[in-house]
XYZ file of C-alpha atoms in Angstrom:
737
model
C -0.097 -0.045 -0.041
C 2.998 2.537 0.780
C 4.440 1.810 -2.615
C 1.332 2.548 -4.391
C 0.849 5.949 -2.582
C 4.422 6.858 -3.491
C 3.723 6.211 -6.901
C 0.712 8.512 -6.885
C 2.999 11.296 -5.471
C 5.380 10.975 -8.459
C 2.888 11.422 -10.901
C 1.458 14.395 -9.157
C 4.938 16.136 -9.139
C 5.671 15.865 -12.727
C 2.215 17.009 -14.106
C 2.676 20.175 -16.064
C 0.049 22.923 -15.797
C -0.584 25.984 -17.770
C -2.729 29.053 -16.574
C -3.729 32.338 -18.348
C -1.275 34.282 -16.201
C 1.360 31.817 -15.623
C 3.276 28.958 -17.477
C 4.732 25.858 -15.758
C 7.159 23.622 -17.343
C 10.264 21.413 -16.489
C 13.779 22.190 -16.972
C 15.287 20.489 -20.162
C 11.985 21.071 -22.171
C 13.022 22.141 -25.779
C 10.952 25.414 -25.676
C 7.996 27.385 -24.512
C 5.972 30.115 -26.122
C 5.184 33.189 -24.047
C 2.135 34.710 -25.471
C 1.871 38.515 -26.407
C -0.524 40.284 -28.971
C -0.583 43.753 -29.869
C -1.734 45.646 -33.227
C 1.911 46.890 -33.956
C 0.858 46.950 -37.628
C -0.842 50.243 -36.938
C 2.406 51.730 -35.460
C 5.250 53.607 -37.281
C 8.553 51.952 -36.593
C 7.549 49.734 -33.485
C 9.967 47.877 -31.408
C 9.095 45.160 -29.072
C 10.916 44.303 -26.020
C 10.871 41.233 -23.571
C 12.297 41.989 -20.166
C 12.888 40.391 -16.844
C 13.270 43.267 -14.598
C 14.830 41.134 -11.819
C 17.836 40.655 -14.018
C 20.528 43.341 -15.162
C 20.644 43.708 -18.046
C 16.898 43.423 -18.182
C 16.426 42.854 -21.894
C 15.591 38.925 -22.907
C 14.966 39.827 -26.430
C 14.305 42.892 -28.678
C 12.895 43.076 -32.155
C 12.712 46.142 -34.657
C 11.449 46.457 -38.066
C 15.090 45.683 -39.223
C 15.088 42.295 -37.347
C 16.407 41.243 -33.927
C 18.527 43.816 -32.076
C 20.340 41.668 -29.250
C 23.309 43.848 -28.327
C 21.507 44.569 -24.879
C 20.468 40.977 -24.363
C 21.161 39.432 -20.963
C 23.840 36.620 -21.778
C 21.657 34.003 -19.906
C 19.464 33.985 -23.100
C 22.025 34.030 -25.656
C 21.038 31.881 -28.723
C 17.918 30.743 -26.879
C 15.182 33.361 -27.902
C 13.360 34.032 -31.092
C 10.233 35.713 -32.559
C 8.353 35.270 -35.650
C 10.003 37.008 -38.585
C 6.582 38.880 -39.426
C 5.756 39.582 -35.648
C 5.638 43.215 -36.037
C 3.517 42.962 -39.141
C 1.014 40.389 -37.586
C 0.967 41.673 -34.143
C 1.818 38.215 -32.871
C 4.495 39.452 -30.526
C 5.086 36.007 -28.708
C 8.555 34.925 -27.497
C 9.848 31.632 -28.076
C 12.437 30.391 -25.435
C 14.455 27.170 -25.875
C 16.292 24.776 -23.787
C 14.672 25.685 -20.396
C 16.778 26.019 -17.234
C 15.640 26.501 -13.671
C 16.980 30.140 -13.927
C 14.460 30.993 -16.597
C 11.973 31.080 -13.953
C 10.649 34.704 -13.281
C 8.209 37.487 -14.719
C 8.550 38.236 -18.469
C 7.395 41.636 -19.364
C 6.241 42.480 -23.220
C 6.637 45.990 -23.876
C 6.006 48.107 -27.284
C 7.953 51.109 -27.956
C 7.802 53.615 -30.700
C 9.958 56.798 -31.161
C 6.910 58.976 -31.566
C 4.419 57.630 -28.906
C 6.649 56.177 -26.059
C 6.122 52.937 -24.656
C 3.212 50.547 -23.744
C 3.515 47.862 -21.360
C 1.433 45.015 -23.133
C 1.583 42.002 -20.816
C 3.244 39.982 -17.949
C 4.015 36.202 -18.234
C 4.977 34.343 -14.946
C 7.183 31.370 -16.090
C 8.108 28.750 -13.502
C 10.582 26.346 -14.547
C 10.476 23.149 -12.203
C 13.225 20.547 -11.752
C 12.151 17.232 -13.298
C 13.216 13.742 -12.316
C 16.661 12.695 -13.255
C 16.603 10.072 -16.320
C 17.421 7.191 -13.878
C 14.314 7.822 -11.988
C 12.036 7.689 -15.251
C 13.672 4.542 -16.189
C 12.763 3.010 -12.697
C 9.269 4.141 -13.099
C 9.143 2.476 -16.489
C 10.402 -0.824 -14.970
C 7.731 -0.345 -12.479
C 4.917 -0.166 -15.077
C 6.279 -3.231 -17.027
C 6.076 -5.209 -13.929
C 9.569 -5.286 -12.601
C 9.883 -5.727 -8.812
C 11.295 -2.715 -7.016
C 12.449 -3.043 -3.511
C 11.435 -0.409 -0.702
C 14.826 0.991 -0.959
C 13.549 3.047 -3.794
C 12.179 5.500 -1.344
C 15.670 6.182 -0.052
C 16.832 7.182 -3.755
C 13.833 9.669 -4.044
C 14.301 11.078 -0.470
C 15.610 14.516 -1.958
C 12.348 15.180 -3.518
C 10.406 14.982 -0.239
C 12.895 17.000 2.008
C 11.325 19.719 4.106
C 12.769 22.996 3.382
C 13.019 25.640 5.922
C 11.381 28.989 5.318
C 12.345 32.399 6.589
C 9.878 35.380 6.265
C 11.076 39.074 6.811
C 9.462 42.460 6.008
C 11.040 44.741 3.513
C 12.987 47.296 5.248
C 14.797 44.913 8.036
C 18.557 45.687 8.393
C 19.404 42.041 7.727
C 18.221 38.481 7.696
C 19.601 35.135 8.738
C 19.484 31.999 6.556
C 20.113 29.011 8.744
C 22.425 26.176 7.840
C 23.436 23.827 10.426
C 24.822 20.165 10.901
C 25.221 18.366 14.050
C 28.480 16.885 12.952
C 31.793 18.552 13.279
C 33.055 20.124 9.872
C 36.640 19.779 8.910
C 38.903 22.786 8.906
C 39.633 22.537 5.098
C 35.724 22.436 4.472
C 34.492 24.562 1.429
C 30.916 26.114 1.774
C 28.883 27.638 -1.158
C 25.759 29.377 -0.969
C 23.795 29.728 -4.185
C 20.352 30.873 -5.234
C 17.771 29.458 -7.335
C 19.356 30.613 -10.446
C 22.761 29.048 -9.366
C 24.307 32.099 -8.910
C 26.816 32.293 -6.103
C 25.776 34.092 -2.818
C 28.634 33.455 -0.822
C 31.748 31.331 -1.177
C 33.883 30.252 1.749
C 37.340 28.208 0.705
C 40.703 27.874 2.083
C 39.718 29.172 5.434
C 38.563 32.306 4.077
C 35.665 34.131 2.222
C 36.082 34.437 -1.578
C 34.193 37.941 -2.542
C 35.351 37.628 -6.120
C 33.527 34.580 -6.552
C 30.109 36.107 -5.624
C 27.370 37.386 -8.051
C 27.467 41.205 -7.997
C 23.654 41.292 -6.564
C 25.205 39.735 -3.403
C 28.563 41.440 -3.201
C 29.132 43.347 0.046
C 25.664 42.117 1.504
C 26.664 38.712 3.039
C 28.307 37.407 6.041
C 28.724 33.717 7.040
C 29.142 32.057 10.423
C 32.269 29.831 10.813
C 31.362 27.617 13.652
C 32.915 24.477 12.216
C 33.187 22.557 15.227
C 29.233 22.616 15.678
C 28.330 22.649 11.880
C 26.871 26.143 11.919
C 27.623 27.963 8.491
C 24.308 30.094 8.345
C 24.407 33.077 6.083
C 23.354 36.740 6.986
C 22.003 38.804 3.989
C 21.698 42.619 4.575
C 19.024 44.855 3.450
C 16.646 42.249 1.774
C 14.127 43.422 -0.776
C 11.590 41.579 -2.886
C 14.147 40.724 -5.690
C 15.814 38.571 -3.007
C 12.825 36.451 -2.524
C 14.563 32.911 -3.709
C 15.222 29.639 -2.586
C 18.943 29.669 -1.178
C 21.195 26.313 -1.112
C 23.900 25.761 1.398
C 26.537 22.892 0.372
C 29.625 22.075 2.213
C 32.218 19.951 0.530
C 35.572 18.405 1.915
C 38.927 19.001 0.051
C 38.155 16.005 -2.283
C 34.878 18.011 -3.253
C 32.716 15.192 -1.720
C 29.602 16.580 -0.336
C 29.232 16.732 3.204
C 25.887 18.794 3.627
C 23.374 20.173 1.507
C 20.352 22.311 2.830
C 17.706 24.678 1.517
C 16.251 27.781 2.810
C 13.150 29.684 1.194
C 13.421 33.405 1.794
C 10.023 35.467 1.689
C 10.383 39.165 1.776
C 7.048 40.889 2.464
C 6.444 44.243 0.919
C 4.019 47.084 2.063
C 1.341 47.497 -0.550
C -0.497 50.599 -1.180
C -3.717 50.793 -3.439
C -5.584 53.759 -4.914
C -7.836 54.514 -7.777
C -6.621 56.104 -10.957
C -7.510 59.599 -10.797
C -6.776 60.401 -7.268
C -4.739 63.577 -6.885
C -1.897 61.975 -5.261
C -0.833 59.050 -3.004
C 1.893 58.726 -0.326
C 4.479 55.857 -0.495
C 5.431 55.492 3.101
C 9.229 55.191 4.269
C 10.073 55.520 7.983
C 12.754 54.424 10.267
C 13.081 54.330 13.926
C 16.730 55.490 13.612
C 17.810 59.216 13.700
C 19.012 60.134 10.085
C 22.080 62.452 10.023
C 21.860 65.934 8.430
C 24.165 64.810 5.314
C 21.957 61.924 4.484
C 21.257 61.194 1.010
C 18.008 59.434 0.016
C 17.222 57.889 -3.328
C 13.577 56.748 -4.388
C 13.865 54.126 -7.371
C 11.425 52.044 -9.373
C 11.714 48.472 -10.263
C 14.059 48.919 -13.075
C 16.097 51.461 -11.073
C 14.921 54.693 -12.519
C 15.392 57.492 -10.260
C 11.822 58.540 -8.798
C 13.319 61.173 -6.294
C 16.729 61.995 -5.147
C 17.686 64.304 -2.169
C 21.205 65.138 -1.547
C 23.323 68.056 0.181
C 20.167 69.042 2.118
C 18.025 69.637 -1.271
C 16.139 67.818 -3.891
C 17.932 66.914 -7.084
C 15.004 67.167 -9.701
C 17.805 66.906 -12.556
C 18.427 63.303 -11.383
C 14.850 62.157 -11.763
C 13.700 60.062 -14.626
C 11.411 62.081 -17.046
C 8.446 60.033 -15.974
C 8.445 61.296 -12.655
C 9.823 64.814 -12.951
C 7.337 67.346 -11.466
C 5.169 64.750 -9.943
C 6.968 63.915 -6.507
C 7.494 65.523 -2.966
C 9.388 63.937 -0.431
C 9.121 64.582 3.474
C 12.424 65.518 5.296
C 11.745 64.569 8.732
C 15.250 63.164 9.308
C 14.755 63.281 13.338
C 11.804 61.122 13.116
C 13.287 59.084 10.151
C 10.328 59.804 7.786
C 11.360 60.297 4.153
C 8.002 59.196 2.735
C 7.174 60.047 -0.791
C 4.156 61.782 -2.349
C 3.314 60.800 -5.962
C 1.012 63.049 -8.057
C -1.504 62.353 -10.826
C -1.389 58.593 -10.824
C -1.956 56.423 -13.884
C -1.526 52.733 -14.405
C 2.075 53.287 -15.633
C 2.673 53.937 -12.064
C 1.953 50.545 -10.888
C 5.551 49.348 -9.630
C 7.589 48.356 -6.688
C 9.217 51.406 -5.175
C 12.498 51.435 -3.214
C 13.689 53.956 -0.675
C 17.344 53.875 0.287
C 19.056 56.291 2.692
C 22.850 56.545 2.602
C 25.532 58.231 4.805
C 27.963 60.414 3.313
C 30.419 57.482 2.723
C 27.536 55.943 0.704
C 27.011 53.155 3.304
C 23.292 52.038 3.270
C 21.651 53.136 6.735
C 18.045 52.085 5.676
C 16.250 50.300 2.693
C 12.546 49.523 2.419
C 10.172 49.114 -0.402
C 6.436 49.606 -1.285
C 4.333 48.198 -3.805
C 1.977 50.553 -5.501
C -1.315 49.093 -7.225
C -3.388 51.773 -9.297
C -6.803 50.531 -10.053
C -8.264 51.650 -13.245
C -11.991 51.893 -13.999
C -12.817 49.337 -16.784
C -15.525 49.405 -19.558
C -16.367 46.178 -21.459
C -18.581 45.902 -24.737
C -19.188 43.854 -27.470
C -17.985 44.338 -30.956
C -20.714 45.644 -33.084
C -22.189 48.255 -30.482
C -22.581 51.594 -32.165
C -20.730 53.452 -29.540
C -18.915 53.340 -26.015
C -18.773 56.081 -23.413
C -15.482 56.382 -21.511
C -16.331 58.202 -18.354
C -14.166 61.026 -16.666
C -15.941 63.021 -13.985
C -14.437 65.249 -11.488
C -16.284 66.985 -8.383
C -14.520 70.281 -8.833
C -15.955 73.018 -11.058
C -13.718 73.463 -14.313
C -12.778 76.715 -15.355
C -14.001 78.105 -18.862
C -10.642 78.260 -20.222
C -9.865 74.617 -19.514
C -8.052 72.548 -22.036
C -8.773 68.768 -22.077
C -6.837 65.953 -23.887
C -7.900 62.273 -24.312
C -4.914 60.017 -25.246
C -4.512 56.198 -25.697
C -1.721 54.029 -24.344
C 0.782 55.611 -26.787
C -0.161 58.958 -26.164
C -1.661 59.550 -29.206
C -4.343 62.084 -29.293
C -7.659 60.612 -29.128
C -9.698 63.813 -28.605
C -8.636 67.494 -27.897
C -10.690 70.432 -26.346
C -9.205 73.801 -26.253
C -10.089 77.404 -26.680
C -13.933 76.359 -26.129
C -14.009 74.156 -29.032
C -12.847 70.649 -30.331
C -9.695 70.617 -32.211
C -9.990 67.502 -34.809
C -6.848 68.527 -36.498
C -4.704 67.375 -33.385
C -6.483 63.934 -33.417
C -4.608 60.816 -34.352
C -5.968 59.289 -37.779
C -7.463 56.256 -36.139
C -9.879 58.295 -34.014
C -10.852 61.240 -36.450
C -14.564 61.382 -36.988
C -15.204 58.777 -34.220
C -15.332 60.787 -31.043
C -17.609 63.253 -29.219
C -16.946 64.775 -25.633
C -19.366 66.077 -23.046
C -18.658 69.653 -22.005
C -20.451 69.892 -18.663
C -17.779 71.951 -16.981
C -19.734 73.099 -14.160
C -20.422 69.485 -13.216
C -16.974 68.293 -14.257
C -18.304 65.694 -16.662
C -15.941 65.472 -19.849
C -16.660 61.688 -20.618
C -15.836 60.757 -24.185
C -17.956 58.848 -26.691
C -16.183 56.623 -29.076
C -18.047 55.161 -32.186
C -17.861 51.679 -33.588
C -15.357 50.377 -31.254
C -13.182 47.315 -32.397
C -10.470 45.152 -31.041
C -7.929 47.780 -32.164
C -9.445 50.209 -29.636
C -8.770 47.876 -26.598
C -6.492 50.273 -24.559
C -6.096 52.405 -21.498
C -7.383 56.029 -22.182
C -6.242 58.742 -20.327
C -8.324 61.995 -19.681
C -6.311 65.048 -18.626
C -7.349 68.645 -17.776
C -5.278 71.725 -17.537
C -5.459 75.211 -16.824
C -4.438 77.975 -19.049
C -0.816 77.890 -17.496
C -0.858 74.021 -18.499
C -0.975 72.893 -14.815
C -2.725 69.563 -14.386
C -6.330 70.018 -12.840
C -7.311 66.297 -13.055
C -6.066 63.132 -14.632
C -8.103 60.074 -14.959
C -7.756 56.624 -16.866
C -10.129 54.073 -18.138
C -9.538 50.763 -19.655
C -11.508 49.767 -22.657
C -12.308 46.039 -23.491
C -13.824 45.312 -26.650
C -15.152 41.590 -26.720
C -14.881 39.932 -30.193
C -17.134 36.810 -31.183
C -14.642 33.902 -31.563
C -15.052 30.994 -33.998
C -12.549 28.077 -33.833
C -12.252 25.156 -36.209
C -9.995 22.176 -36.884
C -7.314 22.430 -39.456
C -8.540 20.487 -42.610
C -12.158 21.568 -42.344
C -13.770 22.288 -45.726
C -15.352 25.643 -44.614
C -16.118 28.073 -41.794
C -18.730 30.774 -41.288
C -17.801 34.128 -39.669
C -21.299 35.295 -38.552
C -22.435 39.145 -39.168
C -26.061 39.924 -38.343
C -27.677 43.202 -37.449
C -31.241 43.862 -36.175
C -31.362 46.828 -38.521
C -32.828 46.495 -42.144
C -29.963 47.188 -44.533
C -30.963 49.312 -47.574
C -31.012 47.825 -51.298
C -27.823 50.186 -52.087
C -25.789 48.974 -49.084
C -21.999 48.440 -49.582
C -20.488 45.635 -47.544
C -16.680 45.060 -46.992
C -15.247 42.170 -45.138
C -11.428 42.957 -44.117
C -8.838 41.099 -42.065
C -6.374 42.275 -39.669
C -4.110 44.087 -41.980
C -7.117 45.790 -43.645
C -6.935 43.746 -46.779
C -10.160 42.933 -48.568
C -11.565 39.425 -47.890
C -14.859 40.045 -49.745
C -16.549 43.177 -51.130
C -20.165 43.266 -52.110
C -21.293 46.675 -53.863
C -24.038 47.547 -56.423
C -26.070 44.448 -55.631
C -23.143 42.112 -56.556
C -19.837 40.531 -55.271
C -16.488 42.294 -56.338
C -13.988 39.667 -56.868
C -11.515 41.810 -58.331
C -11.459 43.735 -55.292
C -10.399 40.904 -53.086
C -6.784 40.147 -51.747
C -5.424 37.264 -53.715
C -5.059 34.951 -50.570
C -9.008 35.180 -50.397
C -10.010 35.028 -54.253
C -12.243 32.248 -54.928
C -12.644 31.164 -51.156
C -15.406 33.137 -50.083
C -19.227 33.344 -50.256
C -21.160 35.946 -48.386
C -25.010 35.755 -47.448
C -26.998 38.678 -48.884
C -30.244 38.617 -46.594
C -30.252 42.315 -46.581
C -33.918 42.364 -44.890
C -32.930 40.138 -42.201
C -29.454 41.925 -41.949
C -27.483 38.653 -42.319
C -24.404 39.117 -44.266
C -22.320 36.389 -42.681
C -19.227 35.097 -44.700
C -18.143 31.585 -45.591
C -14.522 31.015 -45.838
C -13.213 27.742 -47.637
C -10.448 25.625 -46.605
C -9.206 27.748 -43.586
C -5.617 27.153 -42.562
C -3.488 28.599 -39.708
C -2.641 31.523 -42.120
C -6.255 32.450 -41.794
C -6.151 33.061 -38.080
C -7.077 36.499 -37.777
C -9.743 39.118 -36.572
C -12.095 39.821 -39.551
C -14.157 42.956 -39.550
C -17.745 43.350 -41.417
C -18.646 46.884 -42.213
C -21.686 47.816 -43.997
C -21.973 51.563 -45.541
C -24.881 53.474 -47.059
C -24.321 55.203 -50.419
C -22.877 58.404 -48.561
C -20.138 55.817 -47.012
C -21.334 56.331 -43.629
C -21.023 53.281 -41.430
C -24.213 51.515 -40.538
C -22.971 48.548 -38.895
C -19.391 47.230 -37.860
C -18.751 44.070 -36.144
C -15.929 41.732 -35.683
C -15.255 38.045 -35.320
C -12.055 36.272 -34.534
C -11.150 33.217 -36.436
C -9.055 30.318 -34.752
C -7.893 27.573 -36.575
C -6.058 24.788 -34.708
C -2.505 23.583 -35.545
C -2.336 20.735 -37.992
C -0.017 18.374 -35.984
C 1.108 14.872 -37.366
C 2.853 12.477 -34.910
C 4.561 9.448 -36.157
C 6.899 6.776 -35.047
C 10.450 6.527 -36.200
C 10.841 3.777 -38.722
C 7.366 3.738 -40.411
C 7.151 3.521 -44.021
C 5.894 7.234 -44.654
C 3.754 9.850 -43.281
C 1.483 12.298 -45.065
C 1.595 16.127 -44.409
C -2.001 17.035 -45.340
C -3.124 20.245 -47.296
C -6.444 20.347 -49.484
C -7.624 23.770 -50.948
C -9.624 24.843 -53.892
C -9.767 23.033 -57.001
C -8.688 23.918 -60.470
C -5.753 26.086 -59.486
C -4.041 27.807 -62.530
C -1.630 25.627 -64.297
C 1.322 28.178 -63.880
C 0.914 27.793 -60.142
C 3.890 26.387 -58.185
C 4.031 24.938 -54.946
C 6.661 24.724 -52.374
C 7.125 22.767 -49.085
C 9.765 24.155 -46.607
C 10.813 23.264 -43.162
C 11.366 26.365 -40.907
C 12.163 24.940 -37.642
C 14.418 23.952 -36.025
C 16.481 24.711 -39.209
C 15.125 26.049 -42.647
C 15.332 23.748 -45.505
C 13.635 23.365 -48.748
C 11.770 20.146 -48.662
C 9.932 19.870 -51.979
C 9.068 22.162 -55.080
C 6.619 21.703 -57.827
C 6.940 24.080 -60.647
C 5.865 24.066 -64.469
C 3.900 20.894 -64.041
C 6.866 18.895 -62.312
C 8.640 18.222 -59.221
C 12.004 20.106 -59.096
C 14.505 17.685 -57.024
C 17.509 19.657 -57.611
C 15.938 22.499 -55.444
C 15.425 20.173 -52.503
C 17.709 20.014 -49.407
C 19.770 16.678 -50.181
C 18.151 15.306 -46.676
C 14.893 15.050 -48.389
C 15.828 14.271 -51.848
C 13.996 10.855 -52.989
C 11.942 11.024 -49.650
C 9.086 13.186 -50.823
C 6.222 12.667 -53.138
C 3.204 14.924 -54.189
C -0.044 13.690 -55.746
C -0.735 13.508 -59.538
C -3.089 16.043 -60.877
C -2.572 18.214 -57.749
C -3.574 21.557 -59.175
C -6.949 20.354 -60.523
C -7.898 18.744 -57.487
C -6.609 21.109 -55.049
C -4.790 18.271 -53.106
C -1.202 19.600 -52.543
C -0.577 17.268 -49.567
C 3.013 15.912 -49.168
C 4.087 12.345 -48.550
C 7.493 12.026 -46.598
C 8.955 8.705 -46.743
C 11.103 6.755 -44.065
C 10.510 9.742 -41.224
C 13.565 10.240 -39.007
C 13.801 11.939 -35.475
C 15.554 14.679 -37.258
C 12.590 15.367 -39.445
C 10.800 16.773 -36.422
C 9.850 20.448 -37.020
C 7.560 23.062 -38.459
C 6.745 22.735 -42.284
C 5.039 25.356 -44.406
C 3.310 24.872 -47.617
C 2.758 27.781 -50.177
C 0.664 27.782 -53.200
C 2.067 30.601 -55.179
C 1.008 32.507 -58.338
C 3.416 33.225 -61.495
C 3.497 36.895 -60.113
C 4.802 35.523 -56.735
C 1.513 36.182 -54.799
C 0.929 33.641 -52.093
C -2.518 32.231 -52.889
C -2.738 29.535 -50.261
C -0.598 28.707 -47.187
C -0.727 26.230 -44.338
C 1.556 25.046 -41.431
C 1.950 21.412 -40.331
C 3.935 20.444 -37.213
C 5.424 17.232 -37.441
C 6.809 15.094 -34.571
C 8.706 11.970 -35.044
C 8.855 9.769 -31.912
C 11.575 7.519 -30.836
C 11.221 3.794 -30.492
C 12.889 1.908 -27.554
C 13.074 -1.894 -26.871
C 12.790 -2.818 -23.085
C 12.681 -6.600 -22.641
C 11.130 -7.187 -26.137
C 8.381 -4.530 -25.377
C 8.098 -1.347 -27.569
C 7.532 1.702 -25.524
C 7.068 5.127 -26.915
C 9.345 7.762 -25.288
C 8.308 11.307 -26.232
C 11.036 13.472 -27.207
C 11.690 16.678 -25.236
C 9.606 19.028 -27.599
C 6.595 16.955 -26.534
C 3.630 18.903 -24.801
C 2.552 15.648 -23.182
C 3.445 14.316 -19.718
C 7.050 12.815 -19.564
C 6.087 9.840 -17.166
C 4.960 6.568 -18.830
C 1.839 6.529 -16.334
C 0.673 9.746 -17.818
C 1.512 9.297 -21.480
C -1.723 9.646 -23.077
C -3.002 12.651 -20.769
C -2.681 16.003 -22.463
C -1.523 18.978 -20.447
């Protein structure tokens, strides 16, 4: 009974789970995709940056229009990150991270920047990389499954996975914390001791009877002190001025002179940080920083944010505004009650960009730390949620104060683009960004303080954080409020390979006989056009030509679209817009299409495998077809041109191993047969059907995974390769994550 319970625990330990806000995987996994989407195709010269702000440098990956820019990349991620080559064109800014390590655990922030509009933090993804069982443990479990007898001594081998870990919890602001590490045995004089953190960085090293500060990671240098009570086995560590970045699992390991391990213990450190929560729109907030000690007259005080930007600097008995980051200039005021130790900070005109962890540090004139405290600021922003297709949405902005007649008002979006401008007692449409022109209307109830904004025909591109700012004639801020707009888009999801999918678009209003209708994709390319009582195929983008059919039930308001042979290339947000003859919008709705990846899984050694792709029939005779492999390495797999295969264009690894069907252009079946699949054939394959002019007419992606076959006592057991998304233990082999 005991063995059975232990086995259940093992299975639980290796199970992998994924949540919307966090991703959990095991070290050694081939890759993980960290999701991020934003309509960068609407921006001029955008840059996307993936960062981990607990590292220095913090850049994980950066992509610009010209390609990757990795000169500032943290070396921990060298040659392990990538993004789609068309990321900025499609808005899919997801990051591919390969060869996962325990040190990859952390919060990854996806930020979009433009020279003109500044930066916008799009999303945070929490990645947790867990230690997996060693390979010998997996083999033992396999042997268990196939009926081999395992002695109770197995528990001894697994004991390290069930060890209790000592936990220490302190408040931010304490002068130091002790991480205990004791052993009842006497440690030899020539002992070596290493303290490391969860990222394998050296926290403290003791060797040859002395500390080795040059071995320490710079994050810990000058902040540690280790006990040397070798006779009683006490090598506990004191860590000075702990902050939230020190939250980690610390390992204390003692070795003899032959480097044989004498002791290994773990300590989890939790640092609690004071939290302040306010609503967007409040005039100011106080970030508390107090100490019981008397601060000297020549004290220096620095307030910094999570990425070490200076929020406020006090030195030589006065504030130093020139030291501040631009984001905070003119918005801070610090108490100077040095006798009572109160150097709390007031931050004015809060927005969601101010959500951060702030650190208050006091130094003496020799720059030794006297105090270090942190506070987390949460700014709650009012949220409005509407369905795509509504005629308009109101973004509220009200204040209890009376606004003067000469007030100026600006509504801006997350990139600081002007949504609406009111000045000199009138609207200023010429100041608006083009995306919003003709779509906004603002209340002008200055006496009641109501300057709410109406935005017409909202779509998913309008999902953003909007800021309403009022100024007096001297351009001093009177009020600043924010509102988050969420636009819900109807979602349709189909399997790869279905013959067609319907994208619904219905309205309750009666559409006139002279109505014009346009279906467009996320790039504003025309998917289907209906005008003058008939379809206009010559208006369509080449990718959609011959693949669409639209309902024209104008009396019932049903103008849904059928899209034939959808592939992953068709994953997009589609917009249906109805216009009257004056080109005024009568209706605007969106639908998001999801097409599941086509995945083919096969065992090594089978005769062949088919990579499926069927599309419209009767393709032009001058069409050519290309199958390429893009990951893990680019290769030309098969080319069909001028009515025949072109083996001389193939990569030599695929020569005489691929075959396409006869009469493929007439039938529209451009599937590929791959003979004698090998482990090295695993990867992402893309098929493109291309016109003589070089336009891509059809495209699909097929993910191929070739599994290894191993023999154990004349029984064949499928072992998933490391890129598998299934559970690595044999007991869970058929359970999806």
